[in-house]
GROMACS .gro file of C-alpha atoms in nm:
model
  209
    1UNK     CA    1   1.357  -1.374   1.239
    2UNK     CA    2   1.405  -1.018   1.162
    3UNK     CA    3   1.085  -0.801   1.180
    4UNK     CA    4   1.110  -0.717   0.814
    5UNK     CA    5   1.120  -1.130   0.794
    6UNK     CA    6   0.777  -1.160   0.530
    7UNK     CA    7   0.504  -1.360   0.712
    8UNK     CA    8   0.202  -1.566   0.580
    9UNK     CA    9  -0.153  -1.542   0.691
   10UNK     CA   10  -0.344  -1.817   0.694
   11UNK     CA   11  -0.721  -1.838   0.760
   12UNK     CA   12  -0.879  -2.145   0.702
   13UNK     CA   13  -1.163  -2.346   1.022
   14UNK     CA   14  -1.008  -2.649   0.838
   15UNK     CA   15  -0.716  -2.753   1.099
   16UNK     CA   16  -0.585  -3.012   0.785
   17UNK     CA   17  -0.553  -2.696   0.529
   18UNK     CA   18  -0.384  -2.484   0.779
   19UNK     CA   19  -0.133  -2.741   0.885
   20UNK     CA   20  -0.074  -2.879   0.556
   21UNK     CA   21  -0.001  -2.503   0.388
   22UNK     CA   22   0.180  -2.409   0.726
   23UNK     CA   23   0.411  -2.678   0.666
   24UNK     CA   24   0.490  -2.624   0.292
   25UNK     CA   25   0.534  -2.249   0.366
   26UNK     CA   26   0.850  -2.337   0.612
   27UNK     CA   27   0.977  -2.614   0.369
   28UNK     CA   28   1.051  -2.313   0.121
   29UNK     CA   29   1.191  -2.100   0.433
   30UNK     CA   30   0.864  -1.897   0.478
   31UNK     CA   31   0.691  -1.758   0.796
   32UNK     CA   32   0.379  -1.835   0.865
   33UNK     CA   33   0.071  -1.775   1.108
   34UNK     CA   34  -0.255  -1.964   1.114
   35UNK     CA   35  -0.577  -1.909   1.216
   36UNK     CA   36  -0.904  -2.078   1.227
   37UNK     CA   37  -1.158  -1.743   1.148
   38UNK     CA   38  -1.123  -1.398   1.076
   39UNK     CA   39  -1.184  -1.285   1.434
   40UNK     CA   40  -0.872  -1.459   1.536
   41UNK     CA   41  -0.650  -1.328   1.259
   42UNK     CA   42  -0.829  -0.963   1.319
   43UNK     CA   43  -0.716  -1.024   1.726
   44UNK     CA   44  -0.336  -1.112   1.629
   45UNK     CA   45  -0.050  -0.832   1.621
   46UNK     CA   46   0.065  -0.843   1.319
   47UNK     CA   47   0.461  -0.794   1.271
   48UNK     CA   48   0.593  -0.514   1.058
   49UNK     CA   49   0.697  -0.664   0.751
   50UNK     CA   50   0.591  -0.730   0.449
   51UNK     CA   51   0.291  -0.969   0.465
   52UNK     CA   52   0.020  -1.125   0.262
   53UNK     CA   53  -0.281  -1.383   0.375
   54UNK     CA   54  -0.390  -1.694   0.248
   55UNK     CA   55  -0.778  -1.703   0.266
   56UNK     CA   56  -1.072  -1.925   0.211
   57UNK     CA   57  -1.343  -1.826   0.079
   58UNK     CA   58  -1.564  -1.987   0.328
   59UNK     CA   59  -1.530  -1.897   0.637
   60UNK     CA   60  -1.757  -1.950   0.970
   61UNK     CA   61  -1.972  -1.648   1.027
   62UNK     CA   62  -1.824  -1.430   0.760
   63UNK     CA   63  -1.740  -1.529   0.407
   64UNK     CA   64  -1.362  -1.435   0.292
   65UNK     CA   65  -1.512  -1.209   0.021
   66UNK     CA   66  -1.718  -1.020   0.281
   67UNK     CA   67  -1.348  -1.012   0.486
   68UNK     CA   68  -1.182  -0.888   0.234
   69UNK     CA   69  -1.410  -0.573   0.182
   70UNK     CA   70  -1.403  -0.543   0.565
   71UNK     CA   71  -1.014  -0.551   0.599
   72UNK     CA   72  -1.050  -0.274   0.311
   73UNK     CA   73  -1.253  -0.040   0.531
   74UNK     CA   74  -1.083  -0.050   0.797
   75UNK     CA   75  -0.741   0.065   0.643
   76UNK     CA   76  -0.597  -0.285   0.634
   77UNK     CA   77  -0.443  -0.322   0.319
   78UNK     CA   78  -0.291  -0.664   0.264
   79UNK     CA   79  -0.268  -0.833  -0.058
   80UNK     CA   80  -0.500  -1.195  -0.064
   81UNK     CA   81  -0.476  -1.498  -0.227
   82UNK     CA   82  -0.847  -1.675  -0.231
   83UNK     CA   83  -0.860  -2.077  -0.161
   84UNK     CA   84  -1.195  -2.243  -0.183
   85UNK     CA   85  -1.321  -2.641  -0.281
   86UNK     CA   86  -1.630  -2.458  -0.397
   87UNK     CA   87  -1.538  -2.195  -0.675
   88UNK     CA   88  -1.791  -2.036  -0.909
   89UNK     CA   89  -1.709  -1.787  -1.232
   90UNK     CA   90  -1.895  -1.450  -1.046
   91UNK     CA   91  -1.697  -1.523  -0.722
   92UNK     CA   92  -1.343  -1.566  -0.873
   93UNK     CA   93  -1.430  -1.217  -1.041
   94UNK     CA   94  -1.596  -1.055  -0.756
   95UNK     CA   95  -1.279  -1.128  -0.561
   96UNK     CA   96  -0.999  -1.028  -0.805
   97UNK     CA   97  -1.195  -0.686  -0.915
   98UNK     CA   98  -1.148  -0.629  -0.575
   99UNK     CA   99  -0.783  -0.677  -0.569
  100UNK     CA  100  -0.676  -1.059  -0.488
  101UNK     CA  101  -0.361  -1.158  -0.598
  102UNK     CA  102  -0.519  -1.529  -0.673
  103UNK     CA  103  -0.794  -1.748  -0.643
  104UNK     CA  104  -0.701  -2.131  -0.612
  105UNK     CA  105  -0.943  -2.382  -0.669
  106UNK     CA  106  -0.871  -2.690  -0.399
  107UNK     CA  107  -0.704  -2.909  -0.448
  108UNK     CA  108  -0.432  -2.689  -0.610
  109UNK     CA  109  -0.103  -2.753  -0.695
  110UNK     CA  110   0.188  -2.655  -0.387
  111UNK     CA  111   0.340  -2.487  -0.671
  112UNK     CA  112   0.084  -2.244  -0.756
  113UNK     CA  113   0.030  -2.138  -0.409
  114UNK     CA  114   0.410  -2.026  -0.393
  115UNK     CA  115   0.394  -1.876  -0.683
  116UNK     CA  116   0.086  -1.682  -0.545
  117UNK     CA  117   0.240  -1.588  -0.260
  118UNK     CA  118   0.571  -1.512  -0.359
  119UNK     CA  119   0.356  -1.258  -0.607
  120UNK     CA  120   0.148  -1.125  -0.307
  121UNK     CA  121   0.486  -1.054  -0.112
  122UNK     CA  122   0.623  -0.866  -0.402
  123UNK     CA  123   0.330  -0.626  -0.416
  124UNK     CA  124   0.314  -0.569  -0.014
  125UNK     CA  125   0.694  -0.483  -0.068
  126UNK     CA  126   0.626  -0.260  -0.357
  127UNK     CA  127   0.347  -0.096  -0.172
  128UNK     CA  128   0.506  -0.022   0.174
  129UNK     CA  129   0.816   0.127  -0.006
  130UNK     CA  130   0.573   0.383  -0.157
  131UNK     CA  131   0.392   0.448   0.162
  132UNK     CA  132   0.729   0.473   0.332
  133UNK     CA  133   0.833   0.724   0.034
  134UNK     CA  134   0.466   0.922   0.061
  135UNK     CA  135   0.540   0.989   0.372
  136UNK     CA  136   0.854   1.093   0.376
  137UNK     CA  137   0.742   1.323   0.108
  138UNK     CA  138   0.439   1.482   0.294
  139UNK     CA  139   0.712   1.555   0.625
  140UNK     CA  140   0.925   1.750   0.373
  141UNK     CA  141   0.623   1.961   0.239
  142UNK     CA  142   0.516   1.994   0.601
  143UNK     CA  143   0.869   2.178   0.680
  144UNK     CA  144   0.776   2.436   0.409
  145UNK     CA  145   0.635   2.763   0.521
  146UNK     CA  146   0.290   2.893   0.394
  147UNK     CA  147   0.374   3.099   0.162
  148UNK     CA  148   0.655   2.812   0.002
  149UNK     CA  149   0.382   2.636  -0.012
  150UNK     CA  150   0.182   2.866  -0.190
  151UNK     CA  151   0.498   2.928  -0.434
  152UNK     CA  152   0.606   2.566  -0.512
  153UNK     CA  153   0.192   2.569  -0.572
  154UNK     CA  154   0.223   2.763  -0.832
  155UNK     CA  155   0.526   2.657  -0.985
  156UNK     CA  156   0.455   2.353  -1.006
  157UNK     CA  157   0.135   2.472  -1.222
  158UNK     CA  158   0.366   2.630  -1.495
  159UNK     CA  159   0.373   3.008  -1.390
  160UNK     CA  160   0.703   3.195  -1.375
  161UNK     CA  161   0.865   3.411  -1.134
  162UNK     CA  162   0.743   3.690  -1.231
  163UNK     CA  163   0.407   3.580  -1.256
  164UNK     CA  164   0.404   3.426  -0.914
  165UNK     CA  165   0.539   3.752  -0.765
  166UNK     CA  166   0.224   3.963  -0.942
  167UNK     CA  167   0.038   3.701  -0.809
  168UNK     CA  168   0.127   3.722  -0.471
  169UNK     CA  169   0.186   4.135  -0.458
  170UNK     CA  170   0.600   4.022  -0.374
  171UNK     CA  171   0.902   4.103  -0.583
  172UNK     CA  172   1.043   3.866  -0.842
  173UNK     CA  173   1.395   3.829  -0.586
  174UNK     CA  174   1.198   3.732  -0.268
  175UNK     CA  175   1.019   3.433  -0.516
  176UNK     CA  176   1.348   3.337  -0.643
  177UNK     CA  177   1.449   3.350  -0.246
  178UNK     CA  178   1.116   3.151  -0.155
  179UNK     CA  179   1.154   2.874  -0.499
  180UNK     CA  180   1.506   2.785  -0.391
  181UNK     CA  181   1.394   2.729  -0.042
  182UNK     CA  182   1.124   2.526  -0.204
  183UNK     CA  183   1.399   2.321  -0.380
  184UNK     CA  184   1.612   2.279  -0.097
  185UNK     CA  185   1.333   2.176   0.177
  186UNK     CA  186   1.166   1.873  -0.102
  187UNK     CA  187   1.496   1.794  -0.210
  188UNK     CA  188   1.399   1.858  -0.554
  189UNK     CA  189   1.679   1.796  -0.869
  190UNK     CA  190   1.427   2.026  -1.096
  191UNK     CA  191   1.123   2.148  -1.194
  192UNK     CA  192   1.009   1.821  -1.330
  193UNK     CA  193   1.104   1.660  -0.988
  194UNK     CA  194   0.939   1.885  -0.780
  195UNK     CA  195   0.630   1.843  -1.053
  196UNK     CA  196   0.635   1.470  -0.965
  197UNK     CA  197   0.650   1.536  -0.600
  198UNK     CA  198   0.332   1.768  -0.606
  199UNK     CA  199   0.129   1.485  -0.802
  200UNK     CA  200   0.207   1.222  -0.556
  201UNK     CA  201   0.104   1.443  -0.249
  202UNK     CA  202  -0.178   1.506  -0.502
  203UNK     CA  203  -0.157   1.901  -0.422
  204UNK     CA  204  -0.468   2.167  -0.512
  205UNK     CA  205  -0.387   2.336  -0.833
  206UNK     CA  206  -0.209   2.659  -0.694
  207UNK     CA  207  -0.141   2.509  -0.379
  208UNK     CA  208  -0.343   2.737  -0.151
  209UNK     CA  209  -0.523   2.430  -0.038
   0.00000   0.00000   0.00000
């Protein structure tokens, strides 16, 4: 397998579950890892790829809702599909206001899981390709110098040239100098590019944060 190759979590203490699911995953070609708690699964490396886990809801020692909120504070962001036998209404909602994917009632249909997880995949995908692009975007504004900064700062808040160079006691040349660097460096096509850019680095308005 490659180590983008997508890979399945599963936590369930119920050795049945996790070998039944384990071997429907590979029938449709799909990776898979099992584990019996949440300590175990917490324990595991992890490949780099996209990933999702299959979790129920009842777990020895912690519950999967009271996982899922854990996994969230420590950084871990993975999308979850909920199993359980034992659903109730303020559960199911609990669990999906805090992001799951899905939350299966046992016995559920083969079908629905794959359709769950094929779902949950999609979003990790989506997800790391942003983080990949976020950060790609914050080493760019890192290779400006303080004062581009403090330029594409304020033209990305709306003022002009001449503004800018009031603003910063500088001549109206050295800003056009200092916005085409600006350009350059984030690899912006335009204003409206290097607008989008700012909001997604989420950038102090001015940009002398």
């Amino acid at each position: 397998m490659t180590p983008t190759a997508p890979t399945v979590f599963v936590v369930d203490d119920d050795d049945l579950v996790r070998a039944s699911i384990h071997g429907m995953l590979k029938s449709v070609g799909l990776r898979s890892e099992t584990f019996g708690t949440a300590q175990e699964f917490l324990r595991s490396k992890r490949p780099d790829g996209p990933s999702c886990l299959v979790l129920d809801v009842r777990l020895p020692g912690v519950s999967g809702l009271d996982f899922q909120r854990e996994l969230a504070d420590a950084g871990i962001r993975i999308p979850i599909i909920f199993i359980t036998g034992h659903a109730d209404i303020p559960m199911t909602v609990k669990a999906m206001k805090s992001g799951a994917v899905e939350f299966l009632t046992k016995p559920f249909r083969d079908q629905d899981l794959l359709d769950a997880v094929q779902q949950a995949l999609d979003r990790d995908r989506v997800m790391r390709q942003q983080q990949n692009e976020l950060g790609e975007l914050r080493k760019r504004y890192e290779s400006l110098t303080t004062r581009e900064r403090e330029v594409m700062g304020m033209v990305v808040s709306g003022m002009l040239n001449k503004q800018i160079a009031f603003e910063l006691g500088t001549s109206e040349i050295t800003v056009k100098i200092q916005r085409g660097h600006v350009m350059r460096k984030m690899q912006a096509d335009s204003l409206a590019d290097l607008v989008r850019m700012a909001a997604k680095l989420e950038l102090p308005p001015g940009g002398r944060g």
